[in-house]
Every structure is written in structure tokens, then in C-alpha cells.
PDB file of C-alpha atoms in Angstrom:
ATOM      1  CA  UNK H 271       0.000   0.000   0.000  1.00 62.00           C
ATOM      2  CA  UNK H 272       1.332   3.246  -1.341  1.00 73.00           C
ATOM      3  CA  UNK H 273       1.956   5.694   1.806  1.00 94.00           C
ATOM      4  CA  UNK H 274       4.672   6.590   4.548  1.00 97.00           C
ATOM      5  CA  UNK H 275       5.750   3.729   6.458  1.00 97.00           C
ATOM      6  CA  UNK H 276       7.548   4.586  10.156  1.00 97.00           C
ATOM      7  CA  UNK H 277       9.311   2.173  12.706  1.00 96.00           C
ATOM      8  CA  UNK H 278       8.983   1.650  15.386  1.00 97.00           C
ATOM      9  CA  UNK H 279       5.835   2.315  16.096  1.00 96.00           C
ATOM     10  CA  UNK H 280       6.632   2.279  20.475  1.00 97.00           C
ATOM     11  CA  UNK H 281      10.136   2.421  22.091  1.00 97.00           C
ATOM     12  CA  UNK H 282      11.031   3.023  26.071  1.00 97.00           C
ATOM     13  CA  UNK H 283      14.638   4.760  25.896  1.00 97.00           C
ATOM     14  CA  UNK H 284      17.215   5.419  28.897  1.00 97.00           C
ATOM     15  CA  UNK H 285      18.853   8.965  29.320  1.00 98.00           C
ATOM     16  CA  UNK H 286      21.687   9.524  27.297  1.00 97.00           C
ATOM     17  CA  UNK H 287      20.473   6.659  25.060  1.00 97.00           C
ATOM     18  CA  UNK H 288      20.577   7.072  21.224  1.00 96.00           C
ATOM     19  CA  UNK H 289      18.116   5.542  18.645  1.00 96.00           C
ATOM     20  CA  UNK H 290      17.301   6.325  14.822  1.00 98.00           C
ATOM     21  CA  UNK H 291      13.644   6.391  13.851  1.00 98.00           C
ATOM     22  CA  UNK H 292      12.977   5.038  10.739  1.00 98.00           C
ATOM     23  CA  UNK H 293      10.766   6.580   7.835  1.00 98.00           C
ATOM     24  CA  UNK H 294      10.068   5.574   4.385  1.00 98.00           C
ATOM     25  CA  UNK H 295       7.649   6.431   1.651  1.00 97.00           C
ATOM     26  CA  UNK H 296       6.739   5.231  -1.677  1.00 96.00           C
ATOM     27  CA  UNK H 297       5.303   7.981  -3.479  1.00 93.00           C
ATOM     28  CA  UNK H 298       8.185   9.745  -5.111  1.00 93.00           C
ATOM     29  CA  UNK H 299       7.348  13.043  -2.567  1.00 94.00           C
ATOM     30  CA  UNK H 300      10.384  15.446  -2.879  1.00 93.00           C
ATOM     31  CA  UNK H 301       9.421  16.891   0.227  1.00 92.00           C
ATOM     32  CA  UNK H 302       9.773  15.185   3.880  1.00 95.00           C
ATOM     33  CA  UNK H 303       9.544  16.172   7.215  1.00 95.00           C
ATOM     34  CA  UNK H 304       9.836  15.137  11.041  1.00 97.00           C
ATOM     35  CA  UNK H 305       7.037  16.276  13.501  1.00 97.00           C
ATOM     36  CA  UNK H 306       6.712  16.081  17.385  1.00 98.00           C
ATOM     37  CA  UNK H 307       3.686  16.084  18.644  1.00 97.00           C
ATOM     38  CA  UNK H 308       3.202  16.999  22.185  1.00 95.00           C
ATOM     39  CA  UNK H 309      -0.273  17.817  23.930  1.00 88.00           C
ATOM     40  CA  UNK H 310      -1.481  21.517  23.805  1.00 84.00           C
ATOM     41  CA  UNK H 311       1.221  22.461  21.400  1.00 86.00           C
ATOM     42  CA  UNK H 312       0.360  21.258  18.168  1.00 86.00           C
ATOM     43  CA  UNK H 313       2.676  19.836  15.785  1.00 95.00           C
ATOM     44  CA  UNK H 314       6.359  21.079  15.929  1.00 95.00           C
ATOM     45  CA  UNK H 315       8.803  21.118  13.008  1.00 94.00           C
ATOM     46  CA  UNK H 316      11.973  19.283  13.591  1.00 96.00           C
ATOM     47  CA  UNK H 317      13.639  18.942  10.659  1.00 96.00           C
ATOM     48  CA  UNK H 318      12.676  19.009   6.947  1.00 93.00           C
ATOM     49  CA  UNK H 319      13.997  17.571   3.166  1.00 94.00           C
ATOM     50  CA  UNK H 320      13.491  19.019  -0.299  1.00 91.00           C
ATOM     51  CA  UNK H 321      15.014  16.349  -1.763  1.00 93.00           C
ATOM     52  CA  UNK H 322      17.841  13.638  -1.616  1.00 94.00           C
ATOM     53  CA  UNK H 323      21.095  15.179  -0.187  1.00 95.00           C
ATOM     54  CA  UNK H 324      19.168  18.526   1.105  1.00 95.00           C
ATOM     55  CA  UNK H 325      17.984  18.797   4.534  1.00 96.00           C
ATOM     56  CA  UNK H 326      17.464  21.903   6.455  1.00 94.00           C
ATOM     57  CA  UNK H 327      16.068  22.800  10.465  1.00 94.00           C
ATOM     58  CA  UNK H 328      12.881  23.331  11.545  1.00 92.00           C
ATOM     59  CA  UNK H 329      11.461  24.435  14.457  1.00 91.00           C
ATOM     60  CA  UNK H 330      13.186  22.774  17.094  1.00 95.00           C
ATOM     61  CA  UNK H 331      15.748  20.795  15.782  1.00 97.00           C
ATOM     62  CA  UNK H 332      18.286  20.366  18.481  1.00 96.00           C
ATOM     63  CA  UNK H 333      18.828  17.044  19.644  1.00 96.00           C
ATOM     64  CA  UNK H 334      18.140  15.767  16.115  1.00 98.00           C
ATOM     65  CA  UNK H 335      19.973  14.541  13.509  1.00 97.00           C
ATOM     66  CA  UNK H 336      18.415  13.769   9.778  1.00 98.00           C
ATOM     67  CA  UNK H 337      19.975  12.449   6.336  1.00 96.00           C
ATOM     68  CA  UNK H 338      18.574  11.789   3.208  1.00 97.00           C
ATOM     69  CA  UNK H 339      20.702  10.004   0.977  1.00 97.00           C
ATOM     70  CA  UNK H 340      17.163   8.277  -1.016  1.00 96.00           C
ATOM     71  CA  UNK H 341      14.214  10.074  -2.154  1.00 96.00           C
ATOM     72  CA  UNK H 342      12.254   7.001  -0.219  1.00 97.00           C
ATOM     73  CA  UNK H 343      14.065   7.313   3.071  1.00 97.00           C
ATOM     74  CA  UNK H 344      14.416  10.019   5.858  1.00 98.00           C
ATOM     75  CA  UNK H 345      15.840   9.030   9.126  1.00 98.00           C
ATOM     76  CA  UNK H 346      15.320  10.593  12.846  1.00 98.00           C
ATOM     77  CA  UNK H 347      18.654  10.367  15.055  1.00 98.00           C
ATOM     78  CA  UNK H 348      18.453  10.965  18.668  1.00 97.00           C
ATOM     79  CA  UNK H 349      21.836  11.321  19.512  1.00 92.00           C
ATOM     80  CA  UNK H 350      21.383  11.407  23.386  1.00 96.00           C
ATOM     81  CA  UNK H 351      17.875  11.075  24.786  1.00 97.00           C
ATOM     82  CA  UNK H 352      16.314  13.335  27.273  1.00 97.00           C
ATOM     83  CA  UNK H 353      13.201  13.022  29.085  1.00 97.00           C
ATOM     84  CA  UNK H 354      12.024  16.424  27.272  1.00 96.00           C
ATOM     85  CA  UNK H 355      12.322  14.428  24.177  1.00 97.00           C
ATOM     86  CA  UNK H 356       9.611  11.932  25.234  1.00 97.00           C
ATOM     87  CA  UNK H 357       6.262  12.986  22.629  1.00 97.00           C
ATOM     88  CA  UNK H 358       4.791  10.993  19.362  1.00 98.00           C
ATOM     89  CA  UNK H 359       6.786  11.929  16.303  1.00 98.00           C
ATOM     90  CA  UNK H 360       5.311  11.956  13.067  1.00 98.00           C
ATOM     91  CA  UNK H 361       6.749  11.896   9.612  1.00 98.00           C
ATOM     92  CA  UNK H 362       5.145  13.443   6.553  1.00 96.00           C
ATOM     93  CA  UNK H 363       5.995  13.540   3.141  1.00 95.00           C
ATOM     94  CA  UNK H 364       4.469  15.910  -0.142  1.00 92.00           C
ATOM     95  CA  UNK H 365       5.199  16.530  -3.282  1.00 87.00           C
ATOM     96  CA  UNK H 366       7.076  19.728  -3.283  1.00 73.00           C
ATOM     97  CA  UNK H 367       4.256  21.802  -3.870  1.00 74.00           C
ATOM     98  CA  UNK H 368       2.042  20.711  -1.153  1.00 67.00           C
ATOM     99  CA  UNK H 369      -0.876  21.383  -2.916  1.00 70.00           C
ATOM    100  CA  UNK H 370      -2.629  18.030  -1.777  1.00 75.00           C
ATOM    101  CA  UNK H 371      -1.049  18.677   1.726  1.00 85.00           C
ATOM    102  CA  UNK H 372       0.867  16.307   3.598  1.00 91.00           C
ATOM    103  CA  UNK H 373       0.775  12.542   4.156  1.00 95.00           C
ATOM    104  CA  UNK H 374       1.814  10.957   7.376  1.00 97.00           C
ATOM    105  CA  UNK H 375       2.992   7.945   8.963  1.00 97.00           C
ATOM    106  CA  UNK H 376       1.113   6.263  11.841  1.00 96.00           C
ATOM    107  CA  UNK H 377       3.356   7.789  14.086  1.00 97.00           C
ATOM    108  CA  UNK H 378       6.049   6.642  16.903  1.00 97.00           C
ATOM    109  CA  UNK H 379       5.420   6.985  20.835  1.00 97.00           C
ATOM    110  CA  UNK H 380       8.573   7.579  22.264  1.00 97.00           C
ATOM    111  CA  UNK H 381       9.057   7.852  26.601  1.00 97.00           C
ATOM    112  CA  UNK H 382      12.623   8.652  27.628  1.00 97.00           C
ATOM    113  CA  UNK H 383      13.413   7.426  31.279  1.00 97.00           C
TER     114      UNK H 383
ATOM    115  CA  UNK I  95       6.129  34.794  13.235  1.00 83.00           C
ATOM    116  CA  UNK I  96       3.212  32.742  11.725  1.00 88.00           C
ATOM    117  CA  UNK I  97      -0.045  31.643  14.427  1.00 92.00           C
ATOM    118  CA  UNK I  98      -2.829  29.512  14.211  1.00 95.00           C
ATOM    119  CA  UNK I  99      -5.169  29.282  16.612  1.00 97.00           C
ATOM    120  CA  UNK I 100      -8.230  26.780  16.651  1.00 97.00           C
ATOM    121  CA  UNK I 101     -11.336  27.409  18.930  1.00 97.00           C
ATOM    122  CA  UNK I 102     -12.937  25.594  20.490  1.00 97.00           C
ATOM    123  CA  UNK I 103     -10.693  23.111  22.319  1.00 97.00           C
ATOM    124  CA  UNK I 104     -13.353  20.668  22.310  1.00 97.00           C
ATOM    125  CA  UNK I 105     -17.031  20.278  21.413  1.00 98.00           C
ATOM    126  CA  UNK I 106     -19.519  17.956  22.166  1.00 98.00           C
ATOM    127  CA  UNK I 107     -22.630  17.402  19.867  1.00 98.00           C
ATOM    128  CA  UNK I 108     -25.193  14.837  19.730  1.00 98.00           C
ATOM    129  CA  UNK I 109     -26.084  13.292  16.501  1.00 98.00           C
ATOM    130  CA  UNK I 110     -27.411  15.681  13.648  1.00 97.00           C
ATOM    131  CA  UNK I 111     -26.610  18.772  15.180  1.00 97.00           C
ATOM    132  CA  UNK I 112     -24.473  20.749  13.139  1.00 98.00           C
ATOM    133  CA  UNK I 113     -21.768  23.144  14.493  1.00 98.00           C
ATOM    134  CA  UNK I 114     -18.457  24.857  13.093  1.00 98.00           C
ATOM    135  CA  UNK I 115     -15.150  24.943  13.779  1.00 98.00           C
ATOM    136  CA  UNK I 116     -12.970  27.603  13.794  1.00 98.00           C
ATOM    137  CA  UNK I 117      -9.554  28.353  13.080  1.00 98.00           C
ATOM    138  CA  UNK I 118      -7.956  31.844  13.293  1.00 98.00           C
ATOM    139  CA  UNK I 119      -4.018  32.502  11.408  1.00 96.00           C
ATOM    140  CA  UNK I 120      -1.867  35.541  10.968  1.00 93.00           C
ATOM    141  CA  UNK I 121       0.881  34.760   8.483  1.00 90.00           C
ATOM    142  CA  UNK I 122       3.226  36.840   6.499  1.00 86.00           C
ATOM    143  CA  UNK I 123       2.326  35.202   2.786  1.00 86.00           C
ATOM    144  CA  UNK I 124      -0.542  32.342   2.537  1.00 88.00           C
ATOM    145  CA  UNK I 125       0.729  29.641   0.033  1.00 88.00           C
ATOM    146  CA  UNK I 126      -2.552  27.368   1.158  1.00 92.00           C
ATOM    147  CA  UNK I 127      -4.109  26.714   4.448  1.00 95.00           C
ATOM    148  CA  UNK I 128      -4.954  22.867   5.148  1.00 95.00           C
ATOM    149  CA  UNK I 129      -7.578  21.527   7.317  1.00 97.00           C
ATOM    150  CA  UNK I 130      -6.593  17.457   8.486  1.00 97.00           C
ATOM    151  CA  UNK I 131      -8.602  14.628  10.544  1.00 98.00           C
ATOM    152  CA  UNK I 132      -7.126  12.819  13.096  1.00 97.00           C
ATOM    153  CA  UNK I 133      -8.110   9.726  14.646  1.00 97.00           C
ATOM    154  CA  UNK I 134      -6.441   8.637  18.224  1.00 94.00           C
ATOM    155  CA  UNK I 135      -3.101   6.831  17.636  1.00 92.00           C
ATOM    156  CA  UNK I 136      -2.883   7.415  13.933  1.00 95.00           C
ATOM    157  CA  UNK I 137      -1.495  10.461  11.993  1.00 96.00           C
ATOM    158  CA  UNK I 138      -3.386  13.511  10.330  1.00 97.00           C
ATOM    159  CA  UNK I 139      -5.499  12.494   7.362  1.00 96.00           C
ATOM    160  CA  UNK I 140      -5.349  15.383   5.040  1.00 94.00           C
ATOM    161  CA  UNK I 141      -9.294  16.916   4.411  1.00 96.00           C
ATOM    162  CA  UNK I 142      -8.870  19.624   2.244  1.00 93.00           C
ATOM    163  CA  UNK I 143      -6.455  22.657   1.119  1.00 94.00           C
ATOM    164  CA  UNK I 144      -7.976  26.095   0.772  1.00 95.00           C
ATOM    165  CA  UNK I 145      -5.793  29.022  -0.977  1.00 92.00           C
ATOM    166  CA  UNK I 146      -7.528  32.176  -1.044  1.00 92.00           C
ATOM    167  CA  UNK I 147     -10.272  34.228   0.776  1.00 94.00           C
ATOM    168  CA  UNK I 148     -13.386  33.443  -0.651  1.00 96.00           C
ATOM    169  CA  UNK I 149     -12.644  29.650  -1.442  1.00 96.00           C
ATOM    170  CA  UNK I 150     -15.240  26.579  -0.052  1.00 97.00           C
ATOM    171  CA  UNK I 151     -14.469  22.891  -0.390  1.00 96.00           C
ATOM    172  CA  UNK I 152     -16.792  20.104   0.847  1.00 96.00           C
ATOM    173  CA  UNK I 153     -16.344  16.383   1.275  1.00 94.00           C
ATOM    174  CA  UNK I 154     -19.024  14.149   2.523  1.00 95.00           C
ATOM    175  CA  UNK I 155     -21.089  16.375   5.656  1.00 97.00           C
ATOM    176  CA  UNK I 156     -17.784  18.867   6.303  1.00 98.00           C
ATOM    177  CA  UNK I 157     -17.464  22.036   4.256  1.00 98.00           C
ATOM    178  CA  UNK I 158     -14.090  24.774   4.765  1.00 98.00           C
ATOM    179  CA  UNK I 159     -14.730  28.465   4.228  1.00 98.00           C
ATOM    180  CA  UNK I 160     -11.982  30.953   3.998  1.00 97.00           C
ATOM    181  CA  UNK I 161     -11.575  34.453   4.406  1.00 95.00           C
ATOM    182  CA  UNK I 162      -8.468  36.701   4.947  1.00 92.00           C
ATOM    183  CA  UNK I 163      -8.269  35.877   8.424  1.00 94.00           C
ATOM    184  CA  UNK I 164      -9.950  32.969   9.876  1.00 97.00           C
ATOM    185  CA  UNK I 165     -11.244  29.304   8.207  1.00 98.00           C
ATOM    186  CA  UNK I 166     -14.180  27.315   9.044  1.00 98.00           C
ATOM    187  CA  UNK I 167     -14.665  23.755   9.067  1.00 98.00           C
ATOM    188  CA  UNK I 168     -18.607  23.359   9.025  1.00 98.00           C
ATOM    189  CA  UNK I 169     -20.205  19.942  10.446  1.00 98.00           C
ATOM    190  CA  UNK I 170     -23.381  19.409   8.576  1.00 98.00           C
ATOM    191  CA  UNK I 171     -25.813  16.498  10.383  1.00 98.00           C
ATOM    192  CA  UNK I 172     -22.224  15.022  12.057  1.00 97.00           C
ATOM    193  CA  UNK I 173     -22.423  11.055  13.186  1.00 98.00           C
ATOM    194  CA  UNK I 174     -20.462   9.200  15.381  1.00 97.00           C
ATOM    195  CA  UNK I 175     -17.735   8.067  12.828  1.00 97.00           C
ATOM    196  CA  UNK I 176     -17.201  12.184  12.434  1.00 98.00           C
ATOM    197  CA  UNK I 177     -15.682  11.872  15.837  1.00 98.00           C
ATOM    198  CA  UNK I 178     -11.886  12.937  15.629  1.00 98.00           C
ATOM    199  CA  UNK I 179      -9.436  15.850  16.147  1.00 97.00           C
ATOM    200  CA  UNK I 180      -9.844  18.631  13.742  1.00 98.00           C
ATOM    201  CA  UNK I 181      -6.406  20.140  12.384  1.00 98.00           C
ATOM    202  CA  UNK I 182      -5.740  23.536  10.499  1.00 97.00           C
ATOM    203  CA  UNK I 183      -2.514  24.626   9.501  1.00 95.00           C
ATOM    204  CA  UNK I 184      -1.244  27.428   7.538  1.00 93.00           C
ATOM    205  CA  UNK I 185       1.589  27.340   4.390  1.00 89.00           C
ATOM    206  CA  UNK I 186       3.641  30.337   4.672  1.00 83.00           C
ATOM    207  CA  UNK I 187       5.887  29.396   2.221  1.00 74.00           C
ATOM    208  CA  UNK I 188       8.870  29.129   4.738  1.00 71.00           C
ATOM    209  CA  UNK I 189       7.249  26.471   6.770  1.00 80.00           C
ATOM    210  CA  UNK I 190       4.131  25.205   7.508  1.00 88.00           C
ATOM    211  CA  UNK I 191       2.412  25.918  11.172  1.00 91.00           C
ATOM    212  CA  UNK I 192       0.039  23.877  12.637  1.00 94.00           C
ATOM    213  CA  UNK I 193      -2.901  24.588  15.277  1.00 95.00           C
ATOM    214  CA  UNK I 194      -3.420  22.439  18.510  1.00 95.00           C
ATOM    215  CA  UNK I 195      -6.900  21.306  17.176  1.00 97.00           C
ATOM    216  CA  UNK I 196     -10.815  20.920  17.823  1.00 98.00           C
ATOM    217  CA  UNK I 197     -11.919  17.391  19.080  1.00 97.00           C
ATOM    218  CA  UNK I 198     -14.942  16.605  18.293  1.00 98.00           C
ATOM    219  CA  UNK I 199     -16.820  14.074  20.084  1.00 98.00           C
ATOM    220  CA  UNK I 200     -20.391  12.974  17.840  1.00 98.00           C
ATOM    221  CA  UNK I 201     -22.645  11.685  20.551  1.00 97.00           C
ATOM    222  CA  UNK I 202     -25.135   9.183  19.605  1.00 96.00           C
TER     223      UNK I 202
END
């Protein structure tokens, strides 16, 4: 089924831990993006991709790392977890003109300890 | 800096009774403003994208009105099933900014 695939779907971390969250789609979208999702303050921007080998910061990218070395593929790095980093994350892909908006994943709970 | 607000927080309404939804932006340069569905535990489902004041889109019982400052998401006879947080977000061509919803709970 054509959409935007993300894995895990639930993981417990420790403090200080590190983890990549997985996302792939399979609808040739230029465009990709990371969102946390926390409650009362909407969806954040973490980081963002116009394309294979371009990636740029979003709203509050620090803690995060991204790549994307595929058009399919964007990756989430935690490089050292934090308990403020505990929130669903969503990624999202478009075609770059966004005109029929945004598609997400299911999403990934995420509780750092 | 871009805002969206969405009011109210949360509405109740039993079965057939129609309502709207609003949602209120300020943003430098509207590209499109999106209105999304989601379901607990699942992602946005995109509804519709609106681009300029004036515009209305409808799908199923929900129809989006926009003007130059505010959107409306208008629940026509709503059921059950239409139970769900309501999203709006605004494209300001930078980025794109997202409200902190409407849930609507449909009450038999």
C-alpha cells in the first residue's frame, strides 16, 4: 500500500540513550519532514527535506539529527535522549508543492526514562 | 512569526446537530491553508487545502470556508464516525504551522 511507512511504532529509551527512527515512503514526494507532537502544542517542526542530499532545520531541531541520501528514506537520530524528548513523532511527506497537503505515517510513541 | 489558533478546544454534539469549527491565522504570505482529521493513535489524514479568501471545499457532511483571516470547518448532520481531532494549519511558504486542534466528540 502506497503511503509513509515509520518504525517503530513504540520504544522506552534510557537517558543519554541514542536511537534512529525510521521513515520511508513510496510515493516519489520530494518533500519530507519530522514532527513532534506533544499535547497543547500542536505539531512542531523538527527537521525538513526538499530532496535527496538537502535537509534543512525546523522548528526545534536540536537534539536531532536527519539524512537523506534516497528520495524514499528520511531518518530521525536521537543522539542522546532526554526526558524532554519523550512525545509521538510523526513523519510526513508531499510533493514539493504541497498542494494536496501532507501525508503521514502512523506515528512513533517515544518515553525517555 | 506565523499563528494559528483553533477554537474551540473541544465540542460535544449529539447526533445531527451541526456546528463549526474555527480556526484563526496571521501569516506573512498564505501559500494554502490545510484543514486534516485525526483519529487517536494514527497520523493527520489530510481533508482539504484552501488558498484564497473566498474559497469553499466540501467532502461528505464537512465544508471549509476561507476568508483573509480565519477558516471554518462546518459539520453538517455530524455522526459518530465524524468523531476525531480537527487540524488547520497554515503554508507560509517558509514552513508550515500547525494549530493544537478541535476534538470533536459525535454523541449518539
Amino acid at each position: 500500500n502506497a503511503g509513509v511507512t515509520q518504525t517503530p511504532k513504540f520504544q522506552v529509551l534510557k537517558t543519554g540513550q541514542s536511537m534512529t527512527l525510521q521513515c520511508a515512503q513510496d510515493m516519489n514526494h520530494e518533500y519530507m519532514s519530522w514532527y513532534r507532537q506533544d499535547p497543547g502544542m500542536g505539531l512542531r517542526l523538527i527537521h525538513y527535506s526538499v530532496g535527496a542530499g538537502i535537509t534543512d532545520q525546523g522548528e526545534v531541531p536540536n537534539g536531532y539529527n536527519v539524512s537523506r541520501s534516497t528520495t524514499e528514506d528520511f531518518p530521525l537520530r536521537l543522539l542522546s535522549a532526554a526526558p524532554s524528548q519523550t512525545s509521538v513523532y510523526f513523519c510526513a511527506s508531499s510533493h514539493y508543492d504541497r498542494n494536496y497537503g501532507y501525508t503521514f505515517g502512523s506515528g512513533t510513541r517515544l518515553t525517555v526514562v | 512569526e506565523d499563528q494559528v489558533t483553533q477554537s474551540p478546544e473541544a465540542l460535544r454534539l449529539q447526533e445531527g446537530e451541526s456546528s463549526s469549527l474555527n480556526c484563526s491565522y496571521t501569516v506573512s504570505g498564505l501559500r494554502g491553508l490545510f484543514w486534516y482529521r485525526q483519529d487517536p493513535g494514527k497520523g493527520p489524514e489530510f481533508l482539504f487545502t484552501l488558498y484564497s479568501a473566498g474559497e469553499e471545499k466540501e467532502k461528505e457532511r464537512l465544508k471549509a470556508t476561507l476568508t483573509k483571516k480565519e477558516s471554518f470547518l462546518h459539520i453538517t448532520a455530524p455522526k459518530p464516525e465524524d468523531s476525531a481531532t480537527y487540524l488547520c494549519a497554515v503554508d507560509g511558504y517558509q514552513k508550515v504551522t500547525f494549530g493544537t486542534g478541535t476534538k470533536l466528540q459525535v454523541i449518539p
